[in-house]
XYZ file of N, CA and C in Angstrom:
486
model
N 52.895 88.396 41.444
C 53.430 89.225 42.447
C 53.321 88.536 43.797
N 54.320 88.691 44.419
C 54.417 87.976 45.664
C 54.501 88.952 46.831
N 53.701 88.739 47.786
C 53.721 89.574 48.977
C 54.346 88.784 50.109
N 55.209 89.456 50.759
C 55.790 88.782 51.914
C 55.779 89.730 53.101
N 55.556 89.197 54.132
C 55.606 89.973 55.368
C 56.241 89.114 56.442
N 56.927 89.791 57.252
C 57.541 89.051 58.357
C 57.416 89.886 59.621
N 57.259 89.261 60.634
C 57.203 89.917 61.929
C 57.858 89.013 62.954
N 58.388 89.656 63.936
C 59.028 88.855 64.978
C 58.726 89.482 66.333
N 58.684 88.687 67.265
C 58.449 89.110 68.637
C 59.593 88.540 69.472
N 60.187 89.438 70.244
C 61.237 88.936 71.132
C 60.998 89.511 72.528
N 61.340 88.770 73.474
C 61.183 89.200 74.861
C 62.409 88.740 75.626
N 62.905 89.650 76.422
C 64.038 89.303 77.287
C 63.537 89.254 78.716
N 63.714 88.179 79.299
C 63.353 88.021 80.696
C 64.647 87.766 81.451
N 64.901 88.683 82.359
C 66.105 88.556 83.156
C 65.833 87.520 84.232
N 66.553 86.464 84.152
C 66.314 85.411 85.122
C 67.180 85.602 86.375
N 68.383 86.205 86.239
C 69.257 86.414 87.389
C 70.126 87.632 87.106
N 70.084 88.600 87.981
C 70.850 89.825 87.754
C 72.117 89.894 88.606
N 72.489 88.820 89.193
C 73.711 88.807 89.993
C 73.565 89.596 91.282
N 72.382 89.667 91.813
C 72.087 90.398 93.048
C 72.444 91.890 92.929
N 72.229 92.435 91.744
C 72.576 93.828 91.477
C 71.823 94.785 92.402
N 70.549 94.568 92.578
C 69.758 95.453 93.425
C 70.180 95.339 94.892
N 70.492 94.141 95.314
C 70.962 93.949 96.683
C 72.289 94.679 96.904
N 73.188 94.578 95.943
C 74.483 95.264 96.042
C 74.296 96.787 96.027
N 73.365 97.271 95.217
C 73.097 98.709 95.194
C 72.554 99.173 96.544
N 71.700 98.374 97.147
C 71.161 98.709 98.457
C 72.273 98.725 99.511
N 73.143 97.727 99.474
C 74.262 97.682 100.414
C 75.207 98.864 100.199
N 75.441 99.206 98.947
C 76.300 100.344 98.621
C 75.688 101.639 99.143
N 74.391 101.778 98.993
C 73.706 102.977 99.491
C 73.789 103.055 101.013
N 73.633 101.931 101.687
C 73.744 101.918 103.146
C 75.157 102.286 103.593
N 76.153 101.778 102.877
C 77.535 102.125 103.211
C 77.801 103.611 102.977
N 77.260 104.146 101.895
C 77.419 105.582 101.632
C 76.772 106.413 102.730
N 75.638 105.943 103.246
C 74.971 106.649 104.339
C 75.854 106.627 105.590
N 76.459 105.476 105.880
C 77.356 105.379 107.035
C 78.580 106.272 106.855
N 79.120 106.307 105.638
C 80.277 107.155 105.355
C 79.918 108.620 105.576
N 78.753 109.024 105.100
C 78.317 110.414 105.278
C 78.154 110.743 106.762
N 77.594 109.812 107.529
C 77.428 110.038 108.969
C 78.789 110.145 109.659
N 79.732 109.302 109.268
C 81.072 109.360 109.858
C 81.810 110.637 109.457
N 81.614 111.074 108.218
C 82.234 112.329 107.789
C 81.653 113.505 108.564
N 80.362 113.457 108.835
C 79.726 114.503 109.633
C 80.315 114.521 111.045
N 80.447 113.348 111.655
C 81.020 113.264 113.003
C 82.470 113.747 113.018
N 83.220 113.398 111.965
C 84.609 113.854 111.883
C 84.663 115.373 111.774
N 83.813 115.945 110.945
C 83.787 117.408 110.806
C 83.405 118.066 112.128
N 82.441 117.469 112.818
C 82.012 117.998 114.113
C 83.154 117.917 115.130
N 83.836 116.787 115.165
C 84.964 116.628 116.089
C 86.117 117.568 115.732
N 86.364 117.751 114.436
C 87.402 118.693 114.014
C 87.060 120.108 114.457
N 85.788 120.460 114.355
C 85.348 121.784 114.794
C 85.582 121.947 116.296
N 85.168 120.953 117.084
C 85.406 120.998 118.532
C 86.901 121.093 118.840
N 87.686 120.320 118.106
C 89.127 120.315 118.334
C 89.739 121.681 118.027
N 89.335 122.287 116.923
C 89.863 123.608 116.568
C 89.442 124.671 117.575
N 88.187 124.631 117.989
C 87.717 125.596 118.988
C 88.489 125.410 120.289
N 88.660 124.166 120.686
C 89.394 123.878 121.920
C 90.845 124.345 121.816
N 91.467 124.110 120.663
C 92.860 124.532 120.481
C 92.988 126.052 120.571
N 92.082 126.771 119.911
C 92.122 128.235 119.990
C 91.853 128.710 121.418
N 90.927 128.050 122.083
C 90.610 128.456 123.448
C 91.781 128.196 124.388
N 92.412 127.037 124.247
C 93.559 126.735 125.108
C 94.729 127.669 124.811
N 94.868 128.073 123.556
C 95.890 129.066 123.213
C 95.613 130.375 123.957
N 94.342 130.767 123.986
C 93.954 131.982 124.703
C 94.188 131.822 126.202
N 93.832 130.664 126.721
C 94.013 130.408 128.146
C 95.492 130.429 128.533
N 96.335 129.815 127.710
C 97.778 129.826 127.993
C 98.346 131.240 127.911
N 97.850 132.017 126.960
C 98.313 133.406 126.850
C 97.917 134.200 128.090
N 96.722 133.919 128.606
C 96.276 134.604 129.825
C 97.139 134.190 131.020
N 97.452 132.904 131.116
C 98.333 132.427 132.191
C 99.713 133.064 132.081
N 100.186 133.215 130.861
C 101.503 133.802 130.635
C 101.550 135.247 131.127
N 100.449 135.977 130.958
C 100.386 137.354 131.474
C 100.558 137.349 132.990
N 99.865 136.437 133.658
C 99.988 136.338 135.119
C 101.405 136.022 135.551
N 102.044 135.093 134.839
C 103.429 134.747 135.170
C 104.361 135.934 134.961
N 104.169 136.638 133.861
C 105.016 137.806 133.581
C 104.804 138.903 134.620
N 103.566 139.093 135.057
C 103.298 140.098 136.098
C 104.023 139.739 137.390
N 104.004 138.453 137.738
C 104.708 138.016 138.951
C 106.208 138.284 138.851
N 106.777 138.038 137.686
C 108.213 138.278 137.493
C 108.522 139.767 137.610
N 107.684 140.598 136.985
C 107.896 142.049 137.057
C 107.808 142.526 138.502
N 106.807 142.049 139.240
C 106.663 142.454 140.646
C 107.874 142.029 141.472
N 108.351 140.824 141.223
C 109.521 140.333 141.951
C 110.755 141.182 141.640
N 110.939 141.507 140.371
C 112.096 142.325 139.995
C 111.975 143.751 140.532
N 110.755 144.266 140.620
C 110.568 145.604 141.199
C 110.960 145.611 142.676
N 110.592 144.540 143.386
C 110.982 144.441 144.801
C 112.498 144.338 144.938
N 113.108 143.545 144.044
C 114.568 143.418 144.076
C 115.234 144.758 143.786
N 114.658 145.500 142.835
C 115.219 146.814 142.500
C 115.154 147.751 143.711
N 114.026 147.720 144.417
C 113.888 148.569 145.613
C 114.928 148.195 146.669
N 115.082 146.886 146.886
C 116.044 146.434 147.897
C 117.473 146.806 147.516
N 117.798 146.621 146.240
C 119.166 146.915 145.811
C 119.429 148.418 145.827
N 118.409 149.215 145.477
C 118.625 150.671 145.517
C 118.859 151.144 146.958
N 118.211 150.511 147.923
C 118.464 150.837 149.337
C 119.894 150.441 149.713
N 120.310 149.259 149.252
C 121.674 148.799 149.547
C 122.715 149.689 148.869
N 122.382 150.182 147.663
C 123.302 151.103 146.983
C 123.425 152.384 147.796
N 122.299 152.853 148.345
C 122.310 154.058 149.184
C 123.168 153.886 150.423
N 123.247 152.671 150.930
C 124.060 152.406 152.120
C 125.489 152.009 151.748
N 125.747 151.863 150.454
C 127.097 151.530 150.002
C 127.435 150.058 150.066
N 126.461 149.181 150.230
C 126.725 147.744 150.331
C 126.782 147.066 148.965
N 126.148 147.686 147.959
C 126.095 147.101 146.616
C 126.475 148.194 145.623
N 127.095 147.783 144.528
C 127.510 148.768 143.524
C 126.337 149.169 142.631
N 126.518 150.274 141.960
C 125.491 150.762 141.032
C 125.338 149.803 139.851
N 126.408 149.090 139.518
C 126.342 148.124 138.414
C 125.291 147.050 138.697
N 125.208 146.619 139.965
C 124.190 145.628 140.331
C 122.786 146.202 140.165
N 122.631 147.455 140.539
C 121.333 148.116 140.380
C 120.968 148.236 138.902
N 121.940 148.608 138.092
C 121.685 148.730 136.652
C 121.346 147.376 136.022
N 121.983 146.339 136.535
C 121.695 144.995 136.022
C 120.248 144.599 136.338
N 119.796 144.861 137.547
C 118.409 144.555 137.922
C 117.442 145.409 137.112
N 117.795 146.673 136.897
C 116.929 147.544 136.107
C 116.821 147.055 134.662
N 117.916 146.534 134.131
C 117.881 145.976 132.771
C 116.994 144.733 132.724
N 117.129 143.878 133.743
C 116.273 142.687 133.801
C 114.809 143.075 133.958
N 114.551 144.121 134.743
C 113.187 144.605 134.930
C 112.617 145.142 133.614
N 113.415 145.893 132.886
C 112.953 146.421 131.594
C 112.661 145.284 130.622
N 113.504 144.256 130.646
C 113.277 143.093 129.784
C 111.994 142.368 130.187
N 111.765 142.231 131.479
C 110.547 141.566 131.965
C 109.300 142.373 131.614
N 109.397 143.699 131.690
C 108.254 144.537 131.307
C 107.963 144.411 129.816
N 109.016 144.292 129.020
C 108.842 144.075 127.583
C 108.184 142.720 127.320
N 108.599 141.708 128.058
C 107.996 140.379 127.926
C 106.527 140.413 128.328
N 106.212 141.168 129.369
C 104.814 141.322 129.792
C 103.989 141.987 128.697
N 104.542 143.000 128.087
C 103.845 143.674 126.995
C 103.606 142.716 125.824
N 104.603 141.898 125.506
C 104.448 140.894 124.443
C 103.393 139.857 124.815
N 103.360 139.476 126.080
C 102.360 138.502 126.535
C 100.952 139.066 126.392
N 100.778 140.334 126.717
C 99.463 140.967 126.546
C 99.076 141.022 125.074
N 100.055 141.304 124.234
C 99.801 141.336 122.789
C 99.402 139.945 122.285
N 100.118 138.917 122.739
C 99.789 137.546 122.332
C 98.396 137.142 122.808
N 98.019 137.603 123.981
C 96.679 137.318 124.495
C 95.617 137.958 123.604
N 95.850 139.212 123.232
C 94.895 139.881 122.342
C 94.804 139.173 120.992
N 95.950 138.735 120.469
C 95.941 138.013 119.196
C 95.207 136.681 119.307
N 95.430 135.977 120.393
C 94.760 134.680 120.551
C 93.252 134.859 120.703
N 92.827 135.910 121.412
C 91.388 136.198 121.509
C 90.825 136.554 120.139
N 91.587 137.323 119.368
C 91.127 137.704 118.039
C 91.008 136.474 117.135
N 91.984 135.565 117.205
C 91.918 134.341 116.401
C 90.704 133.500 116.775
N 90.460 133.377 118.068
C 89.296 132.617 118.526
C 88.008 133.284 118.075
N 87.951 134.587 118.204
C 86.759 135.325 117.799
C 86.517 135.177 116.300
N 87.574 135.258 115.501
C 87.416 135.096 114.060
C 86.949 133.690 113.722
N 87.494 132.697 114.409
C 87.083 131.319 114.133
C 85.616 131.105 114.486
N 85.175 131.723 115.582
C 83.775 131.600 116.001
C 82.863 132.594 115.283
N 83.466 133.466 114.476
C 82.744 134.486 113.719
C 81.943 135.415 114.634
N 82.584 135.836 115.717
C 82.003 136.834 116.612
C 82.429 138.215 116.137
N 81.613 139.217 116.430
C 81.859 140.537 115.846
C 82.904 141.359 116.593
N 82.812 141.456 117.891
C 83.670 142.376 118.631
C 84.646 141.603 119.505
N 85.911 141.590 119.114
C 86.878 140.816 119.887
C 87.418 141.599 121.077
N 87.306 142.909 121.062
C 87.872 143.688 122.161
C 87.118 143.451 123.462
N 85.808 143.264 123.374
C 85.039 142.999 124.588
C 84.858 141.505 124.826
N 85.303 140.689 123.879
C 85.169 139.239 124.014
C 86.265 138.712 124.931
N 85.851 138.222 126.082
C 86.775 137.598 127.022
C 86.184 136.248 127.383
N 86.883 135.146 127.045
C 86.354 133.826 127.390
C 86.144 133.692 128.891
N 85.054 133.053 129.261
C 84.712 132.855 130.667
C 85.529 131.691 131.203
N 86.488 131.987 132.026
C 87.365 130.949 132.557
C 87.269 130.973 134.070
N 86.740 129.886 134.625
C 86.714 129.773 136.078
C 87.914 128.982 136.565
N 88.482 128.160 135.696
C 89.672 127.393 136.030
C 90.846 128.083 135.353
N 91.883 128.381 136.104
C 92.999 129.114 135.525
C 94.142 128.209 135.092
N 94.042 126.929 135.338
C 95.100 126.006 134.962
C 94.716 125.324 133.654
N 95.498 125.553 132.605
C 95.152 125.001 131.295
C 95.252 123.480 131.273
N 96.128 122.897 132.079
C 96.239 121.437 132.127
C 94.951 120.841 132.687
N 94.434 121.424 133.751
C 93.177 120.948 134.328
C 92.027 121.175 133.351
N 92.077 122.261 132.616
C 90.999 122.595 131.682
C 90.921 121.586 130.542
N 92.053 120.962 130.197
C 92.074 119.978 129.108
C 91.216 118.762 129.428
N 90.933 118.521 130.690
C 90.148 117.358 131.082
C 88.652 117.585 130.946
N 88.231 118.803 130.629
C 86.808 119.091 130.496
C 86.268 118.533 129.189
N 84.951 118.372 129.151
C 84.313 117.877 127.932
C 84.186 118.998 126.915
N 83.846 118.609 125.683
C 83.670 119.599 124.617
C 82.562 120.578 124.961
N 81.491 120.084 125.552
C 80.363 120.952 125.898
C 80.770 121.972 126.949
N 81.549 121.530 127.951
C 82.012 122.459 128.984
C 82.871 123.564 128.378
N 83.739 123.184 127.457
C 84.618 124.166 126.833
C 83.809 125.147 125.996
N 82.871 124.627 125.209
C 82.046 125.517 124.387
C 81.212 126.441 125.256
N 80.689 125.935 126.361
C 79.922 126.795 127.265
C 80.814 127.879 127.859
N 82.050 127.543 128.147
C 82.972 128.528 128.690
C 83.343 129.598 127.686
N 83.308 129.265 126.419
C 83.683 130.227 125.386
C 82.497 131.073 124.966
N 81.417 130.434 124.628
C 80.310 131.122 123.975
C 79.433 131.866 124.960
N 79.152 131.273 126.087
C 78.208 131.878 127.024
C 78.933 132.727 128.048
N 79.558 133.763 127.576
C 80.313 134.656 128.450
C 79.461 135.834 128.833
């Protein structure tokens, strides 16, 4: 009877891994930079959206002022023309024409007020504020073009800290 036994020992020693660990480290560093850039992009997008909603609200507020000026001007014209109609210098058709323009301007003013309320509501919803009826953005500058030159922090302070 013959007994046989065999055994073997093998060992693998990696002599060169092709800089695998170095590449993994570089990849991890790049992923960290990508995450930081994505965070900055999200932050900038948030500032941009808030600014866009705020400028929409600001323009709507300016539009109300413009519409009020037009209505006041047409009311003065109506008064002047009604006096001239009383003296017989102008026809009633001219008075009716001014009254129609005045009614149209008053309708435009009403629409402007509605648009202002909607823009405030959109801004409030975006900022997740509870009560939009009492929410009025703090605006010390009434010109939206000038307001565009402010920094993000100035705009956020004007919106949030009212």
